[in-house]
Amino acid sequence: MSAMTRQGVAKLLARQGILVAFVLFMVVFAIANQRFLAIDNISGVIRSSAILGVMALGVTFVVIGGNLDLSVGSMMSFSTIVVLDLHDKLGPTLAIPAMFGLTLLLGAFIGVLVGYLKLNSLIVTLGMLSAIHGLTLTWSGGKNMDIADKEATWFSVFGQGDIVGIPVPILIFALLAGALSLVLGRTPFGRKVYAVGGNGVAATFSGVPRARVVFFTYLISAFCVATAGLIQASRSLGSQNTVGQGMELEVLAAVILGGASLLGGSGTVFKTVIGVLILGFIQNGLLLVGLEFYAQYIVTWIIIILAVWLDIAAKRGRLWSSIA
Amino acid sequence: MNNDIPILRLEGIVKTFPGVRALDGVSFNVLPGEVHALMGENGAGKSTLMKVLGGIHQPDEGRILIAEEPVVMTSPIQAKAKGVVFIHQELSLADELSVAENIFLGELPRKTFGRVDWTRLYAETDAILKTLNVGFNARTRVGDLSIANQQMVEIARALTVDPRAVIFDEPTASLTDAEKVVLFDVIADLKTRGVGIIYISHRMEEIFKITDRISVLRDGEYRGTLVTAETDEDKVTQAMIGRSLDLTRSPLQHEMGDIALEVRGLECGALYQDVSFSVRKGEVVGFYGLVGAGRTEIAETIFGLRAPSAGKILINGQEVRIGSPIEAIRLGISLVPEDRKGQGLVLGMNCRDNMTLPQVDDMTAGPFLANGAEVAIFDQYRDKLDIRTPGWRQQVGNLSGGNQQKIVIGKWLSMHPEVLIVDEPTRGIDVGSKSEIHNLIRELAAQGYAVIVISSEMPEVLHVSDRIVAMHNGRITREFTSDEVTEDSLIQAISGIASDKVA
Ligand SMILES: Nc1ncnc2c1ncn2[C@@H]1O[C@H](COP(=O)(O)OP(=O)(O)OP(=O)(O)O)[C@@H](O)[C@H]1O
Ligand SMILES: [Mg+2]
């Protein structure tokens, strides 16, 4: 009997472990710090998670399709720098589409390498992380990029504006999440992404164009990165070349935390949103209880390990492997 | 040795999965030196029972006794240590590792500091392989082996310990007749050593050839044990599915139409050469030959998965170039592939999504998927093929092997192809469903489909085909009509001794 309940608990933990851990965490921090559950804190967390969240939406597609995207952080820096630079040269109305075009071009390039040439996505995107960083520095000449007249532009609306009291970044995140959730969950393309990530050979045998599907997942990822870059640029109206540095890991953490498997074939947009929020609240909670900012790097890593472990445990059906 | 003490005894085993009562109080025993068959329809619970016995699943209720000692096994390694070895229905090998590493996985022989003792590893492996009479060695990469040879690796795994009981879960599903002979020798040898053997198969002729007793499961319930020598196929079928089967070929003769598919002088490198044949609308053409004769490769070429190095393919009299499965599907060709797990299914996806995958682009209302249309297709083929699953949301990976196969068949039938190619369509399918699928193939032909059946089972080819193409070593050796074919002439043709035929 007790063995059975223990098995039951293990199963629950393995399946819903992340949510259970999250609820526990929220309760503890709410007790530890009154401010944690205050409305302005919650909205602050969501707002500061929006950029990461938007990027995570795109990476969700890539991961479900069975690949990785480690270039998103560096690509986001690129988008931010480019749109800031072009803002003063072309004006915001032209700068924004130009930046989207260039970022999509980068995504398409990765998509060709991984999808059509079947190169390993880890290697390709790790290489692109560095190559795009070089591209960004070349573009900016290594200097920070600033908009000359910060008062006189409507460009700040994406990062700083409100619509009916809701911050625009949150609105963009929510809208994009809604739209992409429909694409992934309700369209033939979304179904094919799952098939390609779940079993690429069987997908091919079923007439699914594997290469094209992978290509489009990277295009979607690049689109999300461009959107994130837009929010970032608009929020600060100036930026360093390294603004997105290290975000690729946080993004990946959020996606896995949401329950997408690194092996591909599983995950949803909704789960990724949950993953983003969990990550945001944990980082915020740690700040509120007085941990130093840089402790977060370690905590993020611990969370990734925890998430991956629970993912594997769910597959094994137990938390502990007895095989030495 | 006392033959009356069972080496293995199961008592009242119950195992449930969400929505499924897979085992409902199953008891039976295995004597030393006995080959004990376990039979039942697809989804009856055979594999689940064996997984309980092999330490992979924990029973909800009931006891397992080895030599009358109650035991609890929580992992396959523990089960193996207790002398219970399990050879799986679905292959579970690491493609990138060598044969030797696969066989000794988890228990590689060690030297000091935990270094692997490669010399000993290879020597021990080769010794085992020798008893199996196989054509590969310890260093071969498993991914380079045919499915049949991979099966032999699984079997070799069982022989690394001194087993007390060996479980074979459909070991012959992908073996050739020659390889079967080797397997049966291995089993006979284990038998004389007093090992208890549990043997799962849907092939009656094997069951009656090698087993001593037969236990039957139906819908997770134990339906009794028969002594093989005192029973017959009909009685076993009765116990399994509750009725008798009429296995005579339905004399469904029908009009044939024009030629739907024609192949002229097709060649694909060293795989096959100079292949010419045609299939009419309403005709079933059987392809018979040994594994490696090139039949699957021809099917893959017609389905756009391989580029031919010479020759032509004509659909309805028009020459076509088929560069990908997408183009093949557009031309009305369907292929039920031979490897359901690798090529047929996305195991992590649910039943419905797997079934509708090739036509998912047409299943839309506006930009979105039309849920109702998809479920309707699933329901239709679930009923037609009698697929046992709690619902369309069930992950395909959780279905029994035979039911997985039915999902693949349903997927391609639902495309309403003009040319249907089925490669080993009834691998792992129970007797009842098998005859249903055979009838279905005849029925489809009667409706005007052109059907190609590739099979390594002679009764199957003889049963469903209007015409039989025999292949040997990448070449067509002979064509038979269903009236002129005999078992002997067919065997001759596929072993390449039919060269005396008039050219
Ligand atoms: N992990 C699982 N989760 C949910 N259901 C399962 C799982 N494993 C097996 N089942 C269900 O248990 C039942 C018995 O399956 P099992 O694989 O034992 O059948 P089987 O007798 O081996 O059939 P076959 O002849 O087709 O191999 C089936 O209904 C199957 O869907
Ligand atoms: Mg089975």
CSV table of N, CA and C in Angstrom, one decimal, chain B residues 224-358:
chain,number,residue,atom,x,y,z
B,224,GLY,N,-7.3,-20.0,-19.7
B,224,GLY,CA,-7.0,-21.4,-19.6
B,224,GLY,C,-5.8,-21.8,-20.4
B,225,THR,N,-5.3,-23.0,-20.1
B,225,THR,CA,-4.1,-23.5,-20.7
B,225,THR,C,-4.4,-24.9,-21.4
B,226,LEU,N,-3.9,-25.0,-22.6
B,226,LEU,CA,-4.1,-26.2,-23.4
B,226,LEU,C,-2.8,-26.9,-23.6
B,227,VAL,N,-2.9,-28.3,-23.7
B,227,VAL,CA,-1.7,-29.0,-24.0
B,227,VAL,C,-1.6,-29.1,-25.5
B,228,THR,N,-0.5,-28.7,-26.1
B,228,THR,CA,-0.4,-28.5,-27.5
B,228,THR,C,-0.7,-29.8,-28.3
B,229,ALA,N,-0.2,-30.9,-27.7
B,229,ALA,CA,-0.4,-32.2,-28.4
B,229,ALA,C,-1.8,-32.6,-28.5
B,230,GLU,N,-2.6,-32.1,-27.6
B,230,GLU,CA,-4.0,-32.5,-27.5
B,230,GLU,C,-5.0,-31.5,-28.0
B,231,THR,N,-4.5,-30.5,-28.7
B,231,THR,CA,-5.5,-29.5,-29.2
B,231,THR,C,-5.2,-29.2,-30.7
B,232,ASP,N,-6.0,-28.3,-31.3
B,232,ASP,CA,-5.7,-28.0,-32.7
B,232,ASP,C,-5.9,-26.5,-32.9
B,233,GLU,N,-5.6,-26.0,-34.0
B,233,GLU,CA,-5.7,-24.6,-34.3
B,233,GLU,C,-7.1,-24.0,-34.0
B,234,ASP,N,-8.0,-24.7,-34.4
B,234,ASP,CA,-9.4,-24.2,-34.3
B,234,ASP,C,-9.7,-24.0,-32.8
B,235,LYS,N,-9.3,-24.9,-31.9
B,235,LYS,CA,-9.7,-24.8,-30.5
B,235,LYS,C,-8.9,-23.6,-29.9
B,236,VAL,N,-7.7,-23.4,-30.4
B,236,VAL,CA,-6.9,-22.2,-29.8
B,236,VAL,C,-7.6,-20.9,-30.3
B,237,THR,N,-7.9,-20.9,-31.6
B,237,THR,CA,-8.6,-19.7,-32.1
B,237,THR,C,-9.9,-19.4,-31.3
B,238,GLN,N,-10.7,-20.5,-31.1
B,238,GLN,CA,-11.9,-20.3,-30.3
B,238,GLN,C,-11.6,-19.7,-29.0
B,239,ALA,N,-10.6,-20.2,-28.3
B,239,ALA,CA,-10.3,-19.6,-27.0
B,239,ALA,C,-9.8,-18.2,-27.1
B,240,MET,N,-9.1,-17.9,-28.2
B,240,MET,CA,-8.6,-16.5,-28.3
B,240,MET,C,-9.6,-15.5,-28.7
B,241,ILE,N,-10.4,-15.8,-29.7
B,241,ILE,CA,-11.4,-14.8,-30.2
B,241,ILE,C,-12.8,-15.2,-30.0
B,242,GLY,N,-13.1,-16.3,-29.5
B,242,GLY,CA,-14.4,-16.7,-29.1
B,242,GLY,C,-15.2,-17.2,-30.3
B,243,ARG,N,-14.6,-17.4,-31.5
B,243,ARG,CA,-15.3,-18.0,-32.6
B,243,ARG,C,-14.3,-18.7,-33.5
B,244,SER,N,-14.8,-19.4,-34.5
B,244,SER,CA,-13.9,-20.1,-35.4
B,244,SER,C,-13.7,-19.2,-36.6
B,245,LEU,N,-12.6,-19.4,-37.3
B,245,LEU,CA,-12.3,-18.6,-38.5
B,245,LEU,C,-12.5,-19.5,-39.7
B,246,ASP,N,-13.0,-18.8,-40.8
B,246,ASP,CA,-13.0,-19.5,-42.0
B,246,ASP,C,-11.8,-19.0,-42.8
B,247,LEU,N,-10.8,-19.9,-43.0
B,247,LEU,CA,-9.6,-19.4,-43.6
B,247,LEU,C,-9.5,-19.7,-45.1
B,248,THR,N,-10.5,-20.2,-45.6
B,248,THR,CA,-10.5,-20.5,-47.1
B,248,THR,C,-10.5,-19.1,-47.8
B,249,ARG,N,-9.9,-19.1,-48.9
B,249,ARG,CA,-9.9,-17.8,-49.6
B,249,ARG,C,-11.3,-17.5,-50.2
B,250,SER,N,-11.7,-16.3,-49.9
B,250,SER,CA,-13.0,-15.9,-50.4
B,250,SER,C,-12.9,-15.9,-51.9
B,251,PRO,N,-13.8,-16.6,-52.6
B,251,PRO,CA,-13.7,-16.7,-54.1
B,251,PRO,C,-14.1,-15.4,-54.8
B,252,LEU,N,-13.6,-14.3,-54.2
B,252,LEU,CA,-14.0,-13.0,-54.7
B,252,LEU,C,-13.3,-12.8,-56.0
B,253,GLN,N,-13.9,-13.2,-57.1
B,253,GLN,CA,-13.3,-12.9,-58.4
B,253,GLN,C,-14.0,-11.7,-59.0
B,254,HIS,N,-13.2,-10.8,-59.5
B,254,HIS,CA,-13.9,-9.7,-60.0
B,254,HIS,C,-13.2,-9.2,-61.3
B,255,GLU,N,-13.8,-8.3,-62.0
B,255,GLU,CA,-13.3,-7.7,-63.2
B,255,GLU,C,-12.0,-7.0,-62.9
B,256,MET,N,-11.1,-7.1,-63.8
B,256,MET,CA,-9.9,-6.2,-63.7
B,256,MET,C,-10.0,-5.1,-64.7
B,257,GLY,N,-9.4,-4.0,-64.4
B,257,GLY,CA,-9.5,-2.8,-65.3
B,257,GLY,C,-8.2,-2.7,-66.0
B,258,ASP,N,-7.9,-1.4,-66.4
B,258,ASP,CA,-6.7,-1.1,-67.1
B,258,ASP,C,-5.5,-1.2,-66.2
B,259,ILE,N,-4.3,-1.2,-66.8
B,259,ILE,CA,-3.1,-1.2,-66.1
B,259,ILE,C,-2.9,0.1,-65.3
B,260,ALA,N,-2.8,0.0,-64.0
B,260,ALA,CA,-2.7,1.2,-63.2
B,260,ALA,C,-1.2,1.6,-63.0
B,261,LEU,N,-0.4,0.6,-62.7
B,261,LEU,CA,1.0,0.9,-62.5
B,261,LEU,C,1.8,-0.1,-63.4
B,262,GLU,N,2.8,0.5,-64.0
B,262,GLU,CA,3.7,-0.3,-64.8
B,262,GLU,C,5.1,0.1,-64.6
B,263,VAL,N,6.0,-0.9,-64.5
B,263,VAL,CA,7.4,-0.6,-64.2
B,263,VAL,C,8.2,-1.3,-65.3
B,264,ARG,N,9.1,-0.5,-66.0
B,264,ARG,CA,9.8,-1.1,-67.1
B,264,ARG,C,11.3,-1.0,-66.8
B,265,GLY,N,12.0,-2.1,-66.7
B,265,GLY,CA,13.5,-2.1,-66.6
B,265,GLY,C,14.0,-1.3,-65.5
B,266,LEU,N,13.3,-1.3,-64.4
B,266,LEU,CA,13.7,-0.4,-63.3
B,266,LEU,C,15.0,-1.0,-62.6
B,267,GLU,N,15.9,-0.1,-62.2
B,267,GLU,CA,17.1,-0.5,-61.6
B,267,GLU,C,17.5,0.5,-60.6
B,268,CYS,N,18.1,0.0,-59.5
B,268,CYS,CA,18.6,0.9,-58.5
B,268,CYS,C,19.9,0.4,-58.0
B,269,GLY,N,21.0,0.8,-58.6
B,269,GLY,CA,22.3,0.4,-58.3
B,269,GLY,C,22.4,-1.1,-58.1
B,270,ALA,N,23.0,-1.5,-56.9
B,270,ALA,CA,23.2,-2.9,-56.7
B,270,ALA,C,22.0,-3.5,-56.0
B,271,LEU,N,21.0,-2.7,-55.7
B,271,LEU,CA,19.8,-3.2,-54.9
B,271,LEU,C,18.9,-4.1,-55.7
B,272,TYR,N,18.6,-3.7,-56.9
B,272,TYR,CA,17.8,-4.6,-57.8
B,272,TYR,C,18.0,-4.1,-59.2
B,273,GLN,N,17.8,-5.0,-60.2
B,273,GLN,CA,18.1,-4.7,-61.6
B,273,GLN,C,17.0,-5.3,-62.5
B,274,ASP,N,16.8,-4.6,-63.5
B,274,ASP,CA,15.9,-5.1,-64.6
B,274,ASP,C,14.6,-5.6,-64.1
B,275,VAL,N,13.9,-4.7,-63.4
B,275,VAL,CA,12.6,-5.1,-62.8
B,275,VAL,C,11.5,-4.6,-63.7
B,276,SER,N,10.7,-5.4,-64.2
B,276,SER,CA,9.5,-5.0,-65.0
B,276,SER,C,8.3,-5.8,-64.6
B,277,PHE,N,7.2,-5.1,-64.3
B,277,PHE,CA,5.9,-5.8,-64.0
B,277,PHE,C,4.8,-4.7,-64.1
B,278,SER,N,3.6,-5.2,-64.1
B,278,SER,CA,2.5,-4.3,-64.1
B,278,SER,C,1.4,-4.7,-63.2
B,279,VAL,N,0.6,-3.8,-62.7
B,279,VAL,CA,-0.5,-4.1,-61.8
B,279,VAL,C,-1.8,-3.5,-62.4
B,280,ARG,N,-2.8,-4.3,-62.6
B,280,ARG,CA,-4.1,-3.7,-63.1
B,280,ARG,C,-5.0,-3.2,-62.0
B,281,LYS,N,-5.9,-2.3,-62.3
B,281,LYS,CA,-6.9,-1.9,-61.4
B,281,LYS,C,-7.7,-3.2,-61.0
B,282,GLY,N,-7.9,-3.4,-59.7
B,282,GLY,CA,-8.6,-4.5,-59.3
B,282,GLY,C,-7.8,-5.8,-59.1
B,283,GLU,N,-6.5,-5.6,-59.2
B,283,GLU,CA,-5.6,-6.8,-59.1
B,283,GLU,C,-4.7,-6.7,-57.9
B,284,VAL,N,-4.5,-7.9,-57.3
B,284,VAL,CA,-3.5,-8.0,-56.2
B,284,VAL,C,-2.3,-8.7,-56.6
B,285,VAL,N,-1.2,-8.1,-56.6
B,285,VAL,CA,0.1,-8.7,-57.0
B,285,VAL,C,0.9,-9.0,-55.8
B,286,GLY,N,1.3,-10.2,-55.5
B,286,GLY,CA,2.1,-10.5,-54.4
B,286,GLY,C,3.6,-10.5,-54.8
B,287,PHE,N,4.4,-10.0,-53.9
B,287,PHE,CA,5.9,-10.1,-54.1
B,287,PHE,C,6.4,-11.0,-53.1
B,288,TYR,N,7.0,-12.1,-53.5
B,288,TYR,CA,7.5,-13.0,-52.5
B,288,TYR,C,9.0,-13.2,-52.8
B,289,GLY,N,9.7,-13.3,-51.7
B,289,GLY,CA,11.2,-13.5,-51.8
B,289,GLY,C,11.8,-13.5,-50.4
B,290,LEU,N,13.1,-13.8,-50.4
B,290,LEU,CA,13.7,-13.7,-49.1
B,290,LEU,C,14.0,-12.3,-48.7
B,291,VAL,N,14.2,-12.1,-47.4
B,291,VAL,CA,14.6,-10.7,-46.9
B,291,VAL,C,15.9,-10.4,-47.7
B,292,GLY,N,16.0,-9.2,-48.2
B,292,GLY,CA,17.2,-8.8,-49.0
B,292,GLY,C,17.0,-9.0,-50.5
B,293,ALA,N,15.9,-9.5,-50.9
B,293,ALA,CA,15.7,-9.8,-52.4
B,293,ALA,C,15.4,-8.5,-53.1
B,294,GLY,N,15.2,-7.4,-52.4
B,294,GLY,CA,15.0,-6.1,-53.1
B,294,GLY,C,13.6,-5.7,-53.2
B,295,ARG,N,12.7,-6.4,-52.6
B,295,ARG,CA,11.2,-6.0,-52.7
B,295,ARG,C,10.9,-4.7,-52.1
B,296,THR,N,11.4,-4.5,-50.8
B,296,THR,CA,11.1,-3.2,-50.1
B,296,THR,C,11.7,-2.1,-50.9
B,297,GLU,N,12.9,-2.3,-51.5
B,297,GLU,CA,13.6,-1.2,-52.2
B,297,GLU,C,12.8,-0.8,-53.4
B,298,ILE,N,12.2,-1.7,-54.1
B,298,ILE,CA,11.3,-1.4,-55.3
B,298,ILE,C,10.2,-0.6,-54.8
B,299,ALA,N,9.5,-1.0,-53.7
B,299,ALA,CA,8.4,-0.2,-53.2
B,299,ALA,C,8.8,1.2,-52.8
B,300,GLU,N,10.0,1.3,-52.2
B,300,GLU,CA,10.5,2.6,-51.8
B,300,GLU,C,10.8,3.5,-53.0
B,301,THR,N,11.2,2.9,-54.1
B,301,THR,CA,11.5,3.7,-55.3
B,301,THR,C,10.1,4.2,-55.9
B,302,ILE,N,9.1,3.3,-56.0
B,302,ILE,CA,7.8,3.7,-56.5
B,302,ILE,C,7.2,4.8,-55.6
B,303,PHE,N,7.6,4.8,-54.4
B,303,PHE,CA,7.0,5.8,-53.4
B,303,PHE,C,7.9,7.1,-53.4
B,304,GLY,N,8.9,7.2,-54.2
B,304,GLY,CA,9.7,8.4,-54.3
B,304,GLY,C,10.7,8.5,-53.2
B,305,LEU,N,11.1,7.4,-52.5
B,305,LEU,CA,12.1,7.5,-51.4
B,305,LEU,C,13.5,7.2,-51.9
B,306,ARG,N,13.5,6.6,-53.1
B,306,ARG,CA,14.8,6.3,-53.7
B,306,ARG,C,14.8,6.7,-55.2
B,307,ALA,N,15.9,7.2,-55.7
B,307,ALA,CA,15.9,7.5,-57.1
B,307,ALA,C,16.4,6.3,-57.9
B,308,PRO,N,15.7,5.9,-58.9
B,308,PRO,CA,16.1,4.7,-59.7
B,308,PRO,C,17.3,5.1,-60.6
B,309,SER,N,18.2,4.2,-60.8
B,309,SER,CA,19.3,4.5,-61.7
B,309,SER,C,19.0,4.3,-63.2
B,310,ALA,N,18.0,3.5,-63.4
B,310,ALA,CA,17.5,3.3,-64.8
B,310,ALA,C,16.1,2.8,-64.8
B,311,GLY,N,15.4,3.0,-65.9
B,311,GLY,CA,14.1,2.4,-66.0
B,311,GLY,C,13.0,3.5,-65.9
B,312,LYS,N,11.7,3.0,-66.1
B,312,LYS,CA,10.6,3.9,-66.1
B,312,LYS,C,9.5,3.4,-65.2
B,313,ILE,N,8.7,4.4,-64.7
B,313,ILE,CA,7.5,4.1,-64.0
B,313,ILE,C,6.4,4.7,-64.7
B,314,LEU,N,5.3,4.0,-64.9
B,314,LEU,CA,4.1,4.6,-65.6
B,314,LEU,C,2.9,4.4,-64.7
B,315,ILE,N,2.2,5.5,-64.6
B,315,ILE,CA,0.9,5.4,-63.8
B,315,ILE,C,-0.2,5.7,-64.8
B,316,ASN,N,-1.1,4.8,-64.9
B,316,ASN,CA,-2.2,4.9,-65.9
B,316,ASN,C,-1.7,5.2,-67.3
B,317,GLY,N,-0.6,4.5,-67.6
B,317,GLY,CA,-0.1,4.7,-69.0
B,317,GLY,C,0.8,5.9,-69.2
B,318,GLN,N,0.9,6.8,-68.2
B,318,GLN,CA,1.7,8.0,-68.4
B,318,GLN,C,3.0,7.8,-67.6
B,319,GLU,N,4.1,8.1,-68.3
B,319,GLU,CA,5.4,8.0,-67.6
B,319,GLU,C,5.5,9.1,-66.6
B,320,VAL,N,5.9,8.8,-65.4
B,320,VAL,CA,6.0,9.8,-64.3
B,320,VAL,C,7.3,9.8,-63.7
B,321,ARG,N,7.7,10.9,-63.1
B,321,ARG,CA,8.9,11.0,-62.3
B,321,ARG,C,8.5,11.2,-60.9
B,322,ILE,N,8.9,10.3,-60.0
B,322,ILE,CA,8.4,10.5,-58.6
B,322,ILE,C,9.6,10.8,-57.7
B,323,GLY,N,9.7,12.1,-57.3
B,323,GLY,CA,10.9,12.5,-56.6
B,323,GLY,C,10.8,12.5,-55.1
B,324,SER,N,9.6,12.4,-54.6
B,324,SER,CA,9.4,12.4,-53.1
B,324,SER,C,8.1,11.7,-52.8
B,325,PRO,N,7.9,11.3,-51.5
B,325,PRO,CA,6.6,10.8,-51.1
B,325,PRO,C,5.5,11.7,-51.4
B,326,ILE,N,5.8,13.0,-51.3
B,326,ILE,CA,4.7,14.0,-51.6
B,326,ILE,C,4.1,13.8,-53.0
B,327,GLU,N,5.1,13.6,-54.0
B,327,GLU,CA,4.6,13.5,-55.3
B,327,GLU,C,3.9,12.1,-55.5
B,328,ALA,N,4.5,11.1,-54.8
B,328,ALA,CA,3.8,9.8,-54.9
B,328,ALA,C,2.4,9.8,-54.4
B,329,ILE,N,2.2,10.5,-53.3
B,329,ILE,CA,0.9,10.6,-52.7
B,329,ILE,C,0.0,11.4,-53.7
B,330,ARG,N,0.5,12.4,-54.3
B,330,ARG,CA,-0.3,13.2,-55.2
B,330,ARG,C,-0.8,12.3,-56.4
B,331,LEU,N,0.1,11.3,-56.8
B,331,LEU,CA,-0.3,10.4,-57.9
B,331,LEU,C,-1.1,9.3,-57.4
B,332,GLY,N,-1.5,9.3,-56.2
B,332,GLY,CA,-2.4,8.3,-55.7
B,332,GLY,C,-1.8,7.0,-55.3
B,333,ILE,N,-0.5,7.1,-54.8
B,333,ILE,CA,0.2,5.9,-54.4
B,333,ILE,C,0.3,5.9,-52.8
B,334,SER,N,0.1,4.8,-52.2
B,334,SER,CA,0.2,4.7,-50.7
B,334,SER,C,1.2,3.6,-50.4
B,335,LEU,N,2.0,3.8,-49.4
B,335,LEU,CA,2.9,2.7,-49.0
B,335,LEU,C,2.8,2.5,-47.5
B,336,VAL,N,2.4,1.3,-47.1
B,336,VAL,CA,2.5,0.8,-45.7
B,336,VAL,C,3.8,0.3,-45.5
B,337,PRO,N,4.7,1.0,-44.8
B,337,PRO,CA,6.1,0.5,-44.7
B,337,PRO,C,6.3,-0.7,-43.8
B,338,GLU,N,7.5,-1.3,-43.9
B,338,GLU,CA,7.7,-2.5,-43.2
B,338,GLU,C,8.0,-2.3,-41.7
B,339,ASP,N,8.6,-1.2,-41.4
B,339,ASP,CA,9.1,-0.9,-40.0
B,339,ASP,C,8.1,0.1,-39.4
B,340,ARG,N,7.2,-0.4,-38.7
B,340,ARG,CA,6.1,0.5,-38.2
B,340,ARG,C,6.7,1.5,-37.2
B,341,LYS,N,7.6,1.1,-36.4
B,341,LYS,CA,8.1,2.0,-35.3
B,341,LYS,C,9.0,3.1,-35.9
B,342,GLY,N,9.8,2.7,-36.9
B,342,GLY,CA,10.8,3.6,-37.4
B,342,GLY,C,10.2,4.4,-38.5
B,343,GLN,N,9.4,3.8,-39.4
B,343,GLN,CA,8.9,4.5,-40.6
B,343,GLN,C,7.4,4.8,-40.6
B,344,GLY,N,6.7,4.1,-39.8
B,344,GLY,CA,5.2,4.2,-39.9
B,344,GLY,C,4.6,5.1,-39.0
B,345,LEU,N,5.2,5.3,-37.8
B,345,LEU,CA,4.4,6.0,-36.8
B,345,LEU,C,5.3,7.1,-36.0
B,346,VAL,N,4.6,8.1,-35.6
B,346,VAL,CA,5.3,9.0,-34.6
B,346,VAL,C,4.7,8.6,-33.3
B,347,LEU,N,5.5,7.8,-32.5
B,347,LEU,CA,5.0,7.1,-31.3
B,347,LEU,C,4.5,8.1,-30.3
B,348,GLY,N,5.1,9.3,-30.2
B,348,GLY,CA,4.6,10.2,-29.2
B,348,GLY,C,3.4,11.0,-29.6
B,349,MET,N,2.9,10.8,-30.8
B,349,MET,CA,1.7,11.5,-31.2
B,349,MET,C,0.5,10.6,-31.0
B,350,ASN,N,-0.7,11.2,-30.9
B,350,ASN,CA,-1.9,10.4,-30.6
B,350,ASN,C,-2.4,9.6,-31.8
B,351,CYS,N,-3.3,8.7,-31.6
B,351,CYS,CA,-3.8,7.8,-32.7
B,351,CYS,C,-4.3,8.6,-33.9
B,352,ARG,N,-5.2,9.5,-33.6
B,352,ARG,CA,-5.8,10.3,-34.7
B,352,ARG,C,-4.8,11.0,-35.5
B,353,ASP,N,-3.9,11.7,-34.8
B,353,ASP,CA,-3.0,12.6,-35.6
B,353,ASP,C,-2.1,11.7,-36.4
B,354,ASN,N,-1.7,10.6,-36.0
B,354,ASN,CA,-0.9,9.7,-36.8
B,354,ASN,C,-1.7,9.2,-38.0
B,355,MET,N,-2.9,9.0,-37.8
B,355,MET,CA,-3.7,8.4,-38.9
B,355,MET,C,-4.0,9.4,-40.0
B,356,THR,N,-4.2,10.7,-39.6
B,356,THR,CA,-4.5,11.7,-40.6
B,356,THR,C,-3.3,12.4,-41.2
B,357,LEU,N,-2.1,12.1,-40.7
B,357,LEU,CA,-0.9,12.9,-41.1
B,357,LEU,C,-0.7,13.1,-42.6
B,358,PRO,N,-0.8,12.1,-43.4
B,358,PRO,CA,-0.5,12.4,-44.8
B,358,PRO,C,-1.5,13.3,-45.5
